[in-house]
PDB file of C-alpha atoms in Angstrom:
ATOM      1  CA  UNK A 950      93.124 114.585 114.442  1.00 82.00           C
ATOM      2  CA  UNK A 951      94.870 114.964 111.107  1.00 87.00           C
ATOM      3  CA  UNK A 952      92.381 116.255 108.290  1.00 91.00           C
ATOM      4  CA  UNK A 953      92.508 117.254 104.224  1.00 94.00           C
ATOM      5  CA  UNK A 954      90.604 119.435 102.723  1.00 95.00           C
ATOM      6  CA  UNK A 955      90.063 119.854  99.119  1.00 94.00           C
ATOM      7  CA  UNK A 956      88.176 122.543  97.045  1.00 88.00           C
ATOM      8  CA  UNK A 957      84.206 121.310  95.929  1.00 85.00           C
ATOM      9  CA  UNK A 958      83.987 120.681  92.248  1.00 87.00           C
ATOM     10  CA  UNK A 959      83.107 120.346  89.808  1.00 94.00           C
ATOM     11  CA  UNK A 960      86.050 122.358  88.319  1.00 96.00           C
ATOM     12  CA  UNK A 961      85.127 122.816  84.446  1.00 97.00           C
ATOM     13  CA  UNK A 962      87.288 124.194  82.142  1.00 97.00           C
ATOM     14  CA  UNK A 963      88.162 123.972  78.175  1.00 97.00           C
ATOM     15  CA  UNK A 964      91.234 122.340  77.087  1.00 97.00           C
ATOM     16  CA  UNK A 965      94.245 123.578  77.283  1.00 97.00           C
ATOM     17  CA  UNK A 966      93.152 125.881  80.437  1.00 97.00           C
ATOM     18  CA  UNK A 967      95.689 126.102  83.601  1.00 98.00           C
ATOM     19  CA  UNK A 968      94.368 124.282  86.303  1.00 97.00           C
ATOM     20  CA  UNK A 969      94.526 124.619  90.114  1.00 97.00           C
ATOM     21  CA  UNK A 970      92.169 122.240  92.759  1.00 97.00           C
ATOM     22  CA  UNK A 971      93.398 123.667  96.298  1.00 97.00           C
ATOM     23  CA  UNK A 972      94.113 120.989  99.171  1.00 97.00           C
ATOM     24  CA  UNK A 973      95.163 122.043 102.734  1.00 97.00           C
ATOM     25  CA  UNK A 974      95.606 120.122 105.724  1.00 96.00           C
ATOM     26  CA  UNK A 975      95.657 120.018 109.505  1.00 95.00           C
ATOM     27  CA  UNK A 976      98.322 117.815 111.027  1.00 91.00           C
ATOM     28  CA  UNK A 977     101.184 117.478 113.336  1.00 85.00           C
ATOM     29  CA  UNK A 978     104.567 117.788 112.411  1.00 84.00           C
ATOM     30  CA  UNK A 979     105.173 117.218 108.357  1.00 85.00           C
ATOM     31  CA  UNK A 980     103.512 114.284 107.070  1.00 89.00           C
ATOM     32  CA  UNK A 981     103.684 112.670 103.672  1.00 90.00           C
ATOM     33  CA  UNK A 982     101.408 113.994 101.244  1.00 93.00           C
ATOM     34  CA  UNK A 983     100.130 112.555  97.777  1.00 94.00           C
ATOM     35  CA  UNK A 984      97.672 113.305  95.230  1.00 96.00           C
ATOM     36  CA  UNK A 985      95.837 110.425  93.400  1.00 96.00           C
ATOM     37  CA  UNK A 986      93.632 109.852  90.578  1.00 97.00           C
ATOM     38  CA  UNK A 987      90.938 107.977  89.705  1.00 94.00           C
ATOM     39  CA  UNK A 988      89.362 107.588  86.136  1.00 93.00           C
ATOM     40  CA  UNK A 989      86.037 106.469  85.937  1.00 88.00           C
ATOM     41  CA  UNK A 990      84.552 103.264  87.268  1.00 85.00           C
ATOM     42  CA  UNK A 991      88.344 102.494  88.110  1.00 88.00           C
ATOM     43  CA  UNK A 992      90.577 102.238  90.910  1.00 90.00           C
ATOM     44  CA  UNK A 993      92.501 105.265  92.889  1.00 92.00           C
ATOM     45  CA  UNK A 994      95.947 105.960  91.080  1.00 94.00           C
ATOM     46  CA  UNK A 995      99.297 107.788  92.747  1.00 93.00           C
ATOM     47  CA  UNK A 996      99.881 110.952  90.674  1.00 96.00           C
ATOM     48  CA  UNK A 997     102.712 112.792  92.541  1.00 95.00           C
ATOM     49  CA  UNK A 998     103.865 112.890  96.279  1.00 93.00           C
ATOM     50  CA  UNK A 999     106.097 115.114  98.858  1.00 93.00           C
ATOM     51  CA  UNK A1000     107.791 113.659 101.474  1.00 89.00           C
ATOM     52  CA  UNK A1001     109.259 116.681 103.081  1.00 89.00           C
ATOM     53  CA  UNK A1002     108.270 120.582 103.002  1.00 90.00           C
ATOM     54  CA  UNK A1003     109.371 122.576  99.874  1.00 93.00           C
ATOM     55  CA  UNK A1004     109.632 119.502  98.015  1.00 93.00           C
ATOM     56  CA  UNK A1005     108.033 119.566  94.581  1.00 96.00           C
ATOM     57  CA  UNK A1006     105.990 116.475  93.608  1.00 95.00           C
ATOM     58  CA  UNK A1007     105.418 116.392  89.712  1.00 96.00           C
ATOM     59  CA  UNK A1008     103.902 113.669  87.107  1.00 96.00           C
ATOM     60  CA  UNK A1009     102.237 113.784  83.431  1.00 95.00           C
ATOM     61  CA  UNK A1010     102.758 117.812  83.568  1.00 97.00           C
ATOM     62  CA  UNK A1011     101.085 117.927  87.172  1.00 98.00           C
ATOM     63  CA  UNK A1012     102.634 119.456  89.943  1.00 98.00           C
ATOM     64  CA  UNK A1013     102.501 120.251  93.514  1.00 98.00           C
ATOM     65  CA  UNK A1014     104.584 122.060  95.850  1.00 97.00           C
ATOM     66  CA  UNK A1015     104.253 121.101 100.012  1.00 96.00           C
ATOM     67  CA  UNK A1016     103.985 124.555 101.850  1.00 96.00           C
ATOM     68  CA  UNK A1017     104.573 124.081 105.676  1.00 93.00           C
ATOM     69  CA  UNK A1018     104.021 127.845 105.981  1.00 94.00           C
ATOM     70  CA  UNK A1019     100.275 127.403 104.664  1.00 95.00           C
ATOM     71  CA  UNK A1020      99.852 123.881 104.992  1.00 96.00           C
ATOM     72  CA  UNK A1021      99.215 123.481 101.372  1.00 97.00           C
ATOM     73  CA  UNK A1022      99.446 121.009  98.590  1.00 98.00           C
ATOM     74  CA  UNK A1023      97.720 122.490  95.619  1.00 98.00           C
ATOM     75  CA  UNK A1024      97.980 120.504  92.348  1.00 98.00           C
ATOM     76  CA  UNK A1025      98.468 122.913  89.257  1.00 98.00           C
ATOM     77  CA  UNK A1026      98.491 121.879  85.608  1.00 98.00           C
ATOM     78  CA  UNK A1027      99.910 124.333  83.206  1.00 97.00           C
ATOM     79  CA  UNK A1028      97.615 122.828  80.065  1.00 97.00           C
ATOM     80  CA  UNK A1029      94.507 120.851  81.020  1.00 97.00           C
ATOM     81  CA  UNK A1030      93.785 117.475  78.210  1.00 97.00           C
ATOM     82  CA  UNK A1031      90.338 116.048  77.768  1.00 97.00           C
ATOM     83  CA  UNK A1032      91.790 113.010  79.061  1.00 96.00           C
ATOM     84  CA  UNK A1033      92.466 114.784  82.428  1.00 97.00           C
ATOM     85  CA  UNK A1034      88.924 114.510  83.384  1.00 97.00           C
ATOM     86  CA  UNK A1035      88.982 112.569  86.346  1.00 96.00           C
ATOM     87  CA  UNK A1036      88.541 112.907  90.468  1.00 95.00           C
ATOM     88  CA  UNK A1037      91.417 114.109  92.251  1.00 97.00           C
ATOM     89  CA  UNK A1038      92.237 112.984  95.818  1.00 96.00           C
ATOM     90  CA  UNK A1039      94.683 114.718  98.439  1.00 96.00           C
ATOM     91  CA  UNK A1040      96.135 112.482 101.144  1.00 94.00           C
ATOM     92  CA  UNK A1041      98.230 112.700 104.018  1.00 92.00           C
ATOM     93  CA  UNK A1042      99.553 110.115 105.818  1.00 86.00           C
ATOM     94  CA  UNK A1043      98.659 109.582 109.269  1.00 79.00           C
ATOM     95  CA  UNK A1044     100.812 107.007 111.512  1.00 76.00           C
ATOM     96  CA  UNK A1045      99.695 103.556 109.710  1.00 73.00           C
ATOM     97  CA  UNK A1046      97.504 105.041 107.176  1.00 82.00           C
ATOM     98  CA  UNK A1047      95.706 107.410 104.732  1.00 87.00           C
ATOM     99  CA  UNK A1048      93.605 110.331 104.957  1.00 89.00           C
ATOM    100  CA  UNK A1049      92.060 111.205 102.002  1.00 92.00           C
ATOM    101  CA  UNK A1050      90.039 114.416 101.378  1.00 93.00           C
ATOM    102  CA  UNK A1051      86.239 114.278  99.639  1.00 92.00           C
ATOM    103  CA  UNK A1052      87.999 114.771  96.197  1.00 94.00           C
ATOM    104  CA  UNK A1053      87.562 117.594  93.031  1.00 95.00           C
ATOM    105  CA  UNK A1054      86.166 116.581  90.019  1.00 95.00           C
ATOM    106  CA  UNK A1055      87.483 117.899  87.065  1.00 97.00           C
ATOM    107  CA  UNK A1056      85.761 118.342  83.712  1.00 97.00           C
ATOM    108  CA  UNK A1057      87.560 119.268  80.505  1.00 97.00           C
ATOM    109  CA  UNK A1058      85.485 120.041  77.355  1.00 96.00           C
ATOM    110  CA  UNK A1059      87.005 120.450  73.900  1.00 95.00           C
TER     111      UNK A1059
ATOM    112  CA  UNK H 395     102.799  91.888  85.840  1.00 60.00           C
ATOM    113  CA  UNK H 396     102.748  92.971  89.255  1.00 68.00           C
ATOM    114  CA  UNK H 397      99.886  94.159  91.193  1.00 92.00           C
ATOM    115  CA  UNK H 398      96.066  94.134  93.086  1.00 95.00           C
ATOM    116  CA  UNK H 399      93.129  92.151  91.379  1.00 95.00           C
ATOM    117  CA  UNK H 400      89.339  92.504  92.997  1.00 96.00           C
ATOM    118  CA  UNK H 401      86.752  90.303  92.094  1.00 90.00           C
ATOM    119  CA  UNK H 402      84.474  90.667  90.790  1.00 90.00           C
ATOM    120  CA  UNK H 403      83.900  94.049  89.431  1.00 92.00           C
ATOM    121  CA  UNK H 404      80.349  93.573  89.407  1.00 94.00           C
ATOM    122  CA  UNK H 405      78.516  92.004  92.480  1.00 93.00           C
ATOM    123  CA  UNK H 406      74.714  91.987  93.093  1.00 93.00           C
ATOM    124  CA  UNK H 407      73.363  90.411  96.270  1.00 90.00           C
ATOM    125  CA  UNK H 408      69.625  90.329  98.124  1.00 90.00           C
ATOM    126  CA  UNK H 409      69.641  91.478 101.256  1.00 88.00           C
ATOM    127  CA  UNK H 410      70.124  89.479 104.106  1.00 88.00           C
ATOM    128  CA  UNK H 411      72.528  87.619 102.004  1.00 91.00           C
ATOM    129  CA  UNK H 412      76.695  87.999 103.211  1.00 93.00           C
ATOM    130  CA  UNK H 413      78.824  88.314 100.590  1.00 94.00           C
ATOM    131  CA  UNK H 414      82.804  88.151  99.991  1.00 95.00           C
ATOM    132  CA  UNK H 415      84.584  90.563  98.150  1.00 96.00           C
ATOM    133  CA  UNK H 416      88.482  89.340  96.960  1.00 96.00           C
ATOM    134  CA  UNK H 417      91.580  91.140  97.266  1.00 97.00           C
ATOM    135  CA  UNK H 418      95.032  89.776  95.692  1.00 97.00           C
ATOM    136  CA  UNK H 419      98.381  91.136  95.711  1.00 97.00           C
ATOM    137  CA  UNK H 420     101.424  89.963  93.626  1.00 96.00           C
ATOM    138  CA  UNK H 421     103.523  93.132  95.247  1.00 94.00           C
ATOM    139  CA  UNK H 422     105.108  91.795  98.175  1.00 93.00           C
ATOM    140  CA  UNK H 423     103.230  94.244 100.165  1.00 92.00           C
ATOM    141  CA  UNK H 424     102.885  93.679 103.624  1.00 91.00           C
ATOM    142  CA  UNK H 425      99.860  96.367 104.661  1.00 92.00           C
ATOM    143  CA  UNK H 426      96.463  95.880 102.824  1.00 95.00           C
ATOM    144  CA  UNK H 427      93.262  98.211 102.690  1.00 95.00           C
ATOM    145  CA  UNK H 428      89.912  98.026 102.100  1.00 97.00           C
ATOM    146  CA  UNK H 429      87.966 101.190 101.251  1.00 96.00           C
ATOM    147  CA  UNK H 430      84.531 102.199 100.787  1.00 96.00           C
ATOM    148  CA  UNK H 431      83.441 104.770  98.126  1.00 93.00           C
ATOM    149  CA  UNK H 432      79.848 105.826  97.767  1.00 90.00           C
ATOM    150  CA  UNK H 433      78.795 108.705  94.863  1.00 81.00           C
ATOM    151  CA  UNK H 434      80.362 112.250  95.420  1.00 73.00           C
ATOM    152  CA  UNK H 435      82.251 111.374  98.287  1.00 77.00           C
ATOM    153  CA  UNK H 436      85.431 110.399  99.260  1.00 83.00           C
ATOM    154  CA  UNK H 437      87.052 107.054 100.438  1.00 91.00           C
ATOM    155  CA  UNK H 438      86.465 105.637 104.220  1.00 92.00           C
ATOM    156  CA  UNK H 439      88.479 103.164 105.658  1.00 94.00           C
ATOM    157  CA  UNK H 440      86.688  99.828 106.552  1.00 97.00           C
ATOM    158  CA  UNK H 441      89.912  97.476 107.805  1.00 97.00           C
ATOM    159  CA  UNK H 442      93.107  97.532 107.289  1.00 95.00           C
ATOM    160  CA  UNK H 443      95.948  94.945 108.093  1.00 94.00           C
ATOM    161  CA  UNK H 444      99.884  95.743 108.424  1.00 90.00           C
ATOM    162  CA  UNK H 445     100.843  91.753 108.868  1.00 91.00           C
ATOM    163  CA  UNK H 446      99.396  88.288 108.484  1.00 94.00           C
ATOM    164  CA  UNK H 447      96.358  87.476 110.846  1.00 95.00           C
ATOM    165  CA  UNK H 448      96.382  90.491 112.019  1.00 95.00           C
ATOM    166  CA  UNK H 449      93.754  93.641 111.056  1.00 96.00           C
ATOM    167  CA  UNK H 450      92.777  96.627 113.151  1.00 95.00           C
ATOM    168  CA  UNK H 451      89.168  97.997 112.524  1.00 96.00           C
ATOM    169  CA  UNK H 452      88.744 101.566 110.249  1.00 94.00           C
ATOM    170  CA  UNK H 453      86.040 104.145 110.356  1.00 91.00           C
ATOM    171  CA  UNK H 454      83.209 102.281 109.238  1.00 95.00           C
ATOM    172  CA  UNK H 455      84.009  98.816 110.522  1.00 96.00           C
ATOM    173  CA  UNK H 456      80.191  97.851 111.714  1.00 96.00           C
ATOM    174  CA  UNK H 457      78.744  95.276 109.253  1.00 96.00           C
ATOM    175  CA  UNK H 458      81.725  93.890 107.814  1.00 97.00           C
ATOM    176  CA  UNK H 459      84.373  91.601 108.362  1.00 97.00           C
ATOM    177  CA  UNK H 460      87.957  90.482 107.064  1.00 98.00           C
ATOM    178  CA  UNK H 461      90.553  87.664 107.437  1.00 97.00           C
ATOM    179  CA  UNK H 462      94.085  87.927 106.788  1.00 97.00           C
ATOM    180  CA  UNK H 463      95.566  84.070 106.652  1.00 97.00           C
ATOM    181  CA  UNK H 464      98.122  85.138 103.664  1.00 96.00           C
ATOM    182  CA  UNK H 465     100.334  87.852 102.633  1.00 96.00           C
ATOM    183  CA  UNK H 466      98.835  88.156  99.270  1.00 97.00           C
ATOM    184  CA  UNK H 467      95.028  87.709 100.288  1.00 98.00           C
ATOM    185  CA  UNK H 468      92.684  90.062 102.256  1.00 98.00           C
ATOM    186  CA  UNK H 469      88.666  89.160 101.445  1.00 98.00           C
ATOM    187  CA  UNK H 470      86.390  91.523 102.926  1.00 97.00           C
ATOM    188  CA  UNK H 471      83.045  89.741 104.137  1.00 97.00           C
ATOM    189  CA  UNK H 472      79.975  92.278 103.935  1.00 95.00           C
ATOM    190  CA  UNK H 473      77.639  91.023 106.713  1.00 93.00           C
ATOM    191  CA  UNK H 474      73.841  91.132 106.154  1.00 88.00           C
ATOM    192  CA  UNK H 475      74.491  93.590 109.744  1.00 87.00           C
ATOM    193  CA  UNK H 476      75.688  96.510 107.188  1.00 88.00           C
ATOM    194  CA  UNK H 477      72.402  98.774 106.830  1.00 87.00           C
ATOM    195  CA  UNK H 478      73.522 100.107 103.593  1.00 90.00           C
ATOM    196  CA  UNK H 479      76.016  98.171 101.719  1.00 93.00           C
ATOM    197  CA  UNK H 480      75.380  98.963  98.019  1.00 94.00           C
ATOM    198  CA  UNK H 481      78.869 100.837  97.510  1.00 95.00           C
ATOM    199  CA  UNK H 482      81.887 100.729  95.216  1.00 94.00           C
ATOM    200  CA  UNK H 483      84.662  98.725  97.135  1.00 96.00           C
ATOM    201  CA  UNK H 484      88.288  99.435  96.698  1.00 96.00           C
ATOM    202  CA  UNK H 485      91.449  97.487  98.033  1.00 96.00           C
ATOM    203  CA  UNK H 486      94.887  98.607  98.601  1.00 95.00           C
ATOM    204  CA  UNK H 487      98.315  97.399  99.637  1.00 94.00           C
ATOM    205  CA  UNK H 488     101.322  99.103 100.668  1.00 91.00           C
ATOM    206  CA  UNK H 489     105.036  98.326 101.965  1.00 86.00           C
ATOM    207  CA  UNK H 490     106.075  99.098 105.385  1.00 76.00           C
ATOM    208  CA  UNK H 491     109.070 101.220 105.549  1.00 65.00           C
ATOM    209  CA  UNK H 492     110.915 100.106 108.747  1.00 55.00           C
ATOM    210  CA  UNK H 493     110.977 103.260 110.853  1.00 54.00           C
ATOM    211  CA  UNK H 494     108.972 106.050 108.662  1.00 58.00           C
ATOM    212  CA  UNK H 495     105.529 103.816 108.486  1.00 57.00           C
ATOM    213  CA  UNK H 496     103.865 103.359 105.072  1.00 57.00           C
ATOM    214  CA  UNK H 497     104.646 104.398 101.958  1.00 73.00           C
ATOM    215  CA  UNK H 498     102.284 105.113  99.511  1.00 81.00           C
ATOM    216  CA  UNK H 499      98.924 102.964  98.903  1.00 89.00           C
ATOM    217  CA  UNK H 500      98.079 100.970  95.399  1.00 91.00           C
ATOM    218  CA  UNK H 501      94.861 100.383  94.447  1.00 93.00           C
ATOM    219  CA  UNK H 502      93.181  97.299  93.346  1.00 95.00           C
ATOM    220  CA  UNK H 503      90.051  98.254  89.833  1.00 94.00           C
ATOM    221  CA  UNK H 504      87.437  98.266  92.929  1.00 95.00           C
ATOM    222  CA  UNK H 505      84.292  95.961  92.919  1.00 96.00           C
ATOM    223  CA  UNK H 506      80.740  97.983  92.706  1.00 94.00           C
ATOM    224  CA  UNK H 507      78.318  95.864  95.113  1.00 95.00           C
ATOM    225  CA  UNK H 508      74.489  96.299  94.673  1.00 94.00           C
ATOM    226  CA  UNK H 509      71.743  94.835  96.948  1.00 91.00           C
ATOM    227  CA  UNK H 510      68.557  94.419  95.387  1.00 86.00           C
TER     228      UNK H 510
END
């Protein structure tokens, strides 16, 4: 069956440091894919999606690019905030639903 | 404003006891999700439903139950049969695009359930 699979965290890094969580995934043909959020002790929140391969997916200074060739969807961030620090989900979508991967937690210190 | 309440956010039971989380949508969305989250891991998929009365079972449907008897309302029942129920419990809703399925999933602020 379709799968994600996201990098294990934590990722740490000081502010203002480029970030990169890695997500790959197994599926057929070229499902949606999405990155989401989710601050703590909240809900999950959509940060950027790709519909289609070599589309570009960005938000708040986020981006990801969907590679069919490596069946990739990393999320990059050119200048990582405090506020940033969150869990970071990578989803495909599989016939009538989601599948999420385990999620990266990121940690930015000052 | 537009979008998913859960309630409540907090929700202690004993065990034995069933319990009924809430889900509400003001979106219009047909499709509605409930997920369970436990620490360091990711979200599994309990129930979902794509149309009113009408719900298929997820991963981890053992132990729980839902009802679907309006658009906007999809309570998830947490039956003294779930072994291990203290979780944090997040709902969702989505549209269904006619001919390219979902789109993407909103989340509802989640409701942390602890049995003592």
């Amino acid at each position: 069956g379709n799968s994600v699979t996201q990098m294990e965290g934590p990722v740490t890094l000081s502010e203002e440091a480029f970030l990169t969580i890695n997500c790959t995934y197994t599926a057929t043909g070229y499902p949606s894919l999405f990155w989401y959020v989710q601050y703590p002790g909240e809900g999950l929140q959509l940060l950027l999606k790709a519909t289609k391969a070599d589309d570009k997916g960005s938000n708040k200074g986020f981006e990801a690019t969907y590679r069919k060739e490596t069946t990739s969807f990393h999320l990059e961030k050119g200048s990582v905030q405090v506020s940033d620090s969150a869990v970071y989900f990578c989803a495909l979508i599989e016939t009538d639903k989601l599948i999420f991967g385990t999620g990266t937690r990121l940690q930015v210190f000052p | 404003d537009g979008g998913i309440t859960q309630s409540p956010k907090y929700l202690f039971r004993k065990e034995g006891q069933n319990v009924t989380l809430s889900c509400e949508q003001n979106l219009n969305h047909d499709a509605m999700y409930w997920y369970r989250q436990d620490p360091g891991q990711g979200l599994r998929l309990i129930y979902y439903s794509q149309i009113v009365n009408d719900f298929q079972k997820g991963d981890i449907a053992e132990g729980y139950s839902v009802s679907r008897e309006k658009k906007e309302s999809f309570p998830l029942t947490v039956t003294s049969a779930q072994k291990n129920p203290t979780a944090f419990y997040l709902c969702a809703s989505s549209m269904v695009m006619s001919g390219t399925g979902i789109n993407e999933q909103f989340f509802g602020p989640g409701t942390r359930l602890t049995v003592l």
